[in-house]
XYZ file of C-alpha atoms in Angstrom:
246
model
C 2.343 -14.098 -13.726
C 2.735 -14.392 -9.939
C 2.441 -18.163 -9.667
C 3.254 -19.351 -6.135
C 4.833 -16.047 -5.137
C 3.978 -14.956 -1.586
C 2.689 -11.403 -1.146
C 2.241 -9.542 2.133
C -0.285 -6.700 1.890
C -0.898 -4.221 4.709
C -4.353 -2.690 4.746
C -5.195 -5.618 2.504
C -8.870 -6.055 3.340
C -10.408 -2.773 2.166
C -10.260 -0.320 -0.708
C -7.119 -0.336 -2.824
C -5.468 -3.022 -0.690
C -8.433 -5.332 -1.169
C -8.315 -4.824 -4.936
C -4.577 -5.560 -4.972
C -5.096 -8.737 -2.955
C -7.817 -9.947 -5.317
C -5.804 -9.155 -8.450
C -2.679 -10.856 -7.109
C -4.678 -13.926 -6.102
C -6.074 -14.140 -9.637
C -2.493 -14.082 -10.943
C -1.485 -17.037 -8.767
C -0.024 -15.433 -5.643
C -0.362 -16.735 -2.102
C -1.308 -13.985 0.334
C -0.680 -12.789 3.878
C -3.073 -9.947 4.654
C -2.448 -7.498 7.486
C -5.097 -5.228 9.002
C -5.736 -3.696 12.401
C -8.506 -6.119 13.308
C -10.444 -9.054 11.899
C -14.090 -8.261 11.129
C -16.755 -10.482 9.614
C -16.173 -8.724 6.284
C -12.502 -9.652 6.586
C -13.344 -13.298 7.248
C -15.668 -13.325 4.237
C -12.980 -11.779 2.021
C -10.338 -14.270 3.149
C -12.765 -17.069 2.322
C -13.368 -15.540 -1.124
C -9.626 -15.355 -1.766
C -9.140 -18.922 -0.551
C -11.314 -20.111 -3.423
C -8.815 -18.514 -5.826
C -5.426 -18.725 -4.125
C -3.647 -21.808 -2.775
C -2.940 -20.161 0.584
C -4.330 -17.044 2.287
C -3.641 -16.011 5.874
C -4.835 -13.038 7.911
C -2.794 -11.290 10.588
C -4.121 -8.596 12.946
C -1.513 -5.901 13.518
C -1.227 -2.178 14.208
C 1.595 -1.235 11.839
C 2.431 1.823 13.953
C 3.602 -0.523 16.737
C 7.056 -1.818 15.880
C 6.977 -4.742 18.314
C 3.704 -5.975 16.808
C 5.125 -5.673 13.299
C 8.216 -7.691 14.217
C 6.081 -10.453 15.738
C 3.684 -10.601 12.789
C 6.561 -10.747 10.297
C 7.894 -13.822 12.105
C 4.416 -15.388 12.176
C 4.042 -14.874 8.433
C 7.435 -16.411 7.684
C 6.591 -19.401 9.862
C 3.369 -19.965 7.914
C 4.525 -19.177 4.373
C 8.257 -20.061 4.664
C 9.265 -17.203 2.379
C 8.088 -13.783 1.155
C 8.476 -12.468 -2.393
C 6.407 -9.267 -2.400
C 5.550 -6.624 0.199
C 2.803 -4.085 -0.467
C 2.708 -1.233 2.056
C -0.844 -0.004 1.620
C -2.063 0.744 5.168
C -3.067 4.383 5.483
C -5.492 6.812 7.098
C -6.603 10.428 6.740
C -7.505 12.946 9.448
C -8.099 16.168 7.559
C -7.997 19.652 9.032
C -6.449 23.053 8.430
C -2.903 23.099 9.749
C -3.545 25.837 12.324
C -6.417 23.775 13.769
C -4.756 20.371 13.507
C -4.356 18.553 16.825
C -1.351 16.531 17.926
C -3.424 13.360 17.562
C -4.397 14.261 13.986
C -0.753 14.844 13.126
C 0.725 11.889 14.977
C -1.891 9.285 14.030
C -1.471 9.947 10.303
C 2.329 10.067 10.432
C 2.459 6.969 12.653
C 0.350 4.801 10.333
C 1.221 6.172 6.909
C 4.957 6.797 7.255
C 6.316 5.131 10.381
C 4.176 2.062 9.711
C 5.631 1.821 6.218
C 9.137 2.094 7.674
C 8.510 -0.520 10.373
C 6.981 -3.067 8.005
C 9.657 -2.489 5.366
C 12.409 -2.896 7.955
C 10.951 -6.169 9.237
C 10.628 -7.754 5.804
C 13.868 -6.332 4.418
C 15.606 -8.619 6.912
C 13.788 -11.530 5.284
C 14.558 -10.320 1.769
C 18.259 -9.980 2.586
C 18.416 -13.593 3.764
C 16.596 -14.697 0.613
C 18.817 -12.478 -1.564
C 15.738 -11.172 -3.361
C 12.595 -9.167 -2.642
C 10.153 -6.634 -3.996
C 8.524 -3.742 -2.124
C 5.614 -1.710 -3.482
C 4.611 1.331 -1.442
C 1.229 2.962 -1.950
C 1.870 6.695 -1.784
C -0.414 9.430 -3.192
C -0.348 12.314 -5.641
C -1.110 14.445 -2.578
C 2.429 13.669 -1.458
C 3.699 15.123 -4.743
C 1.456 18.177 -5.152
C 0.085 18.897 -1.667
C -3.579 19.490 -0.843
C -5.320 22.073 1.308
C -6.606 20.575 4.543
C -4.319 17.557 4.273
C -0.912 18.797 5.409
C -0.461 15.770 7.679
C -1.418 13.332 4.922
C 0.675 15.165 2.301
C 3.712 15.120 4.580
C 3.288 11.414 5.344
C 2.982 10.450 1.683
C 5.864 12.695 0.632
C 7.843 10.790 3.237
C 6.814 7.495 1.646
C 8.138 8.766 -1.682
C 11.519 9.588 -0.141
C 11.544 6.288 1.737
C 10.900 4.388 -1.499
C 13.892 5.935 -3.230
C 16.134 5.444 -0.195
C 15.239 1.743 0.091
C 15.838 1.257 -3.638
C 19.324 2.767 -3.296
C 20.213 0.958 -0.066
C 19.167 -2.543 -1.114
C 19.312 -2.687 -4.910
C 22.715 -4.380 -4.781
C 21.049 -7.171 -2.787
C 18.533 -7.855 -5.569
C 15.732 -6.027 -3.752
C 13.532 -3.645 -5.716
C 11.348 -0.876 -4.287
C 8.811 1.251 -6.148
C 5.810 3.370 -5.228
C 2.393 3.944 -6.741
C 0.862 7.391 -6.281
C -2.908 7.119 -6.784
C -5.063 10.154 -7.401
C -8.727 10.161 -6.458
C -9.834 6.530 -6.394
C -13.336 5.261 -5.575
C -12.868 3.981 -2.012
C -14.321 4.616 1.434
C -12.122 7.731 1.593
C -13.908 9.303 -1.390
C -17.407 8.020 -0.592
C -17.773 10.683 2.109
C -17.296 13.523 -0.405
C -20.349 15.483 -1.522
C -21.521 15.302 -5.140
C -20.441 18.922 -5.688
C -16.910 18.222 -4.471
C -16.720 15.051 -6.561
C -17.776 17.019 -9.644
C -15.083 19.641 -9.007
C -12.499 16.891 -8.609
C -13.609 15.169 -11.817
C -13.327 18.470 -13.694
C -9.710 18.801 -12.515
C -8.821 15.384 -13.955
C -7.907 15.051 -17.636
C -9.958 11.845 -17.977
C -12.909 13.499 -16.140
C -13.578 10.632 -13.736
C -12.395 9.055 -10.524
C -10.233 5.970 -10.756
C -11.195 2.444 -9.773
C -9.226 0.434 -7.184
C -8.509 -2.058 -9.972
C -6.574 0.638 -11.858
C -4.057 0.681 -9.017
C -4.179 -3.086 -8.495
C -3.191 -3.888 -12.076
C -0.125 -1.665 -11.829
C 0.771 -3.292 -8.506
C 0.657 -6.718 -10.166
C 2.966 -5.491 -12.931
C 5.446 -4.064 -10.414
C 5.266 -7.320 -8.440
C 6.026 -9.418 -11.514
C 9.264 -10.218 -13.308
C 8.011 -8.089 -16.219
C 9.115 -5.019 -14.223
C 12.450 -6.540 -13.235
C 14.495 -3.513 -14.350
C 12.331 -0.914 -12.589
C 13.307 0.335 -9.129
C 13.127 3.621 -7.229
C 10.202 4.854 -9.317
C 7.017 6.631 -8.227
C 4.274 6.006 -10.781
C 1.098 8.103 -10.736
C -2.329 6.556 -11.319
C -4.420 9.716 -11.344
C -6.132 10.073 -14.715
C -3.840 12.979 -15.550
C -4.790 15.111 -12.542
C -1.182 16.017 -11.769
C 0.753 16.619 -14.984
């Protein structure tokens, strides 16, 4: 399905990004994973992927730093020679009520979630334009569509990703470059592990399917959007939320 395609995945060593990397490797893709730093868990995961995929590389990068992003994009091209798929998954949360939210809580979330997505997209769009083809998949959130109390910074950043997705699709579609977004709901990751059982139960009751999603639910859609099977889909934001936001 993705045989010998090269996929770059930001935030590709944990949570949803990790699941996407594993699913794409199983479908034949070569991978370039980007994360802020390389831990032992990261090394172990890269080794696991290397048993499945022909080529896996890891690249440490803070996506909120444009100069670092530009350098890493060149490093990846030098190693892989081409890029077919970009998955912008890197993201953080720093929750607080808006009236109590600090500048750091606002800026850090916007810098990683939105500006990081813009910087990485810009760097690899240059590659895609030279290749005359490319595919970008942005990981947004239903919170960017519906809002959420205590997450105004996160909601704003993900709403921005939605707008960015549609703008990229319109700007570069004529160059054979597609761009879509996935908007997950509550997915079982480190972000949801910190929630109390009572809060989890309330969340589950608000979801039509009455359960949290698995990272693999998002990963399988990402593989579809990365494949030629979705070749006539661009500018879309697809929810994976169990029917929470209908």
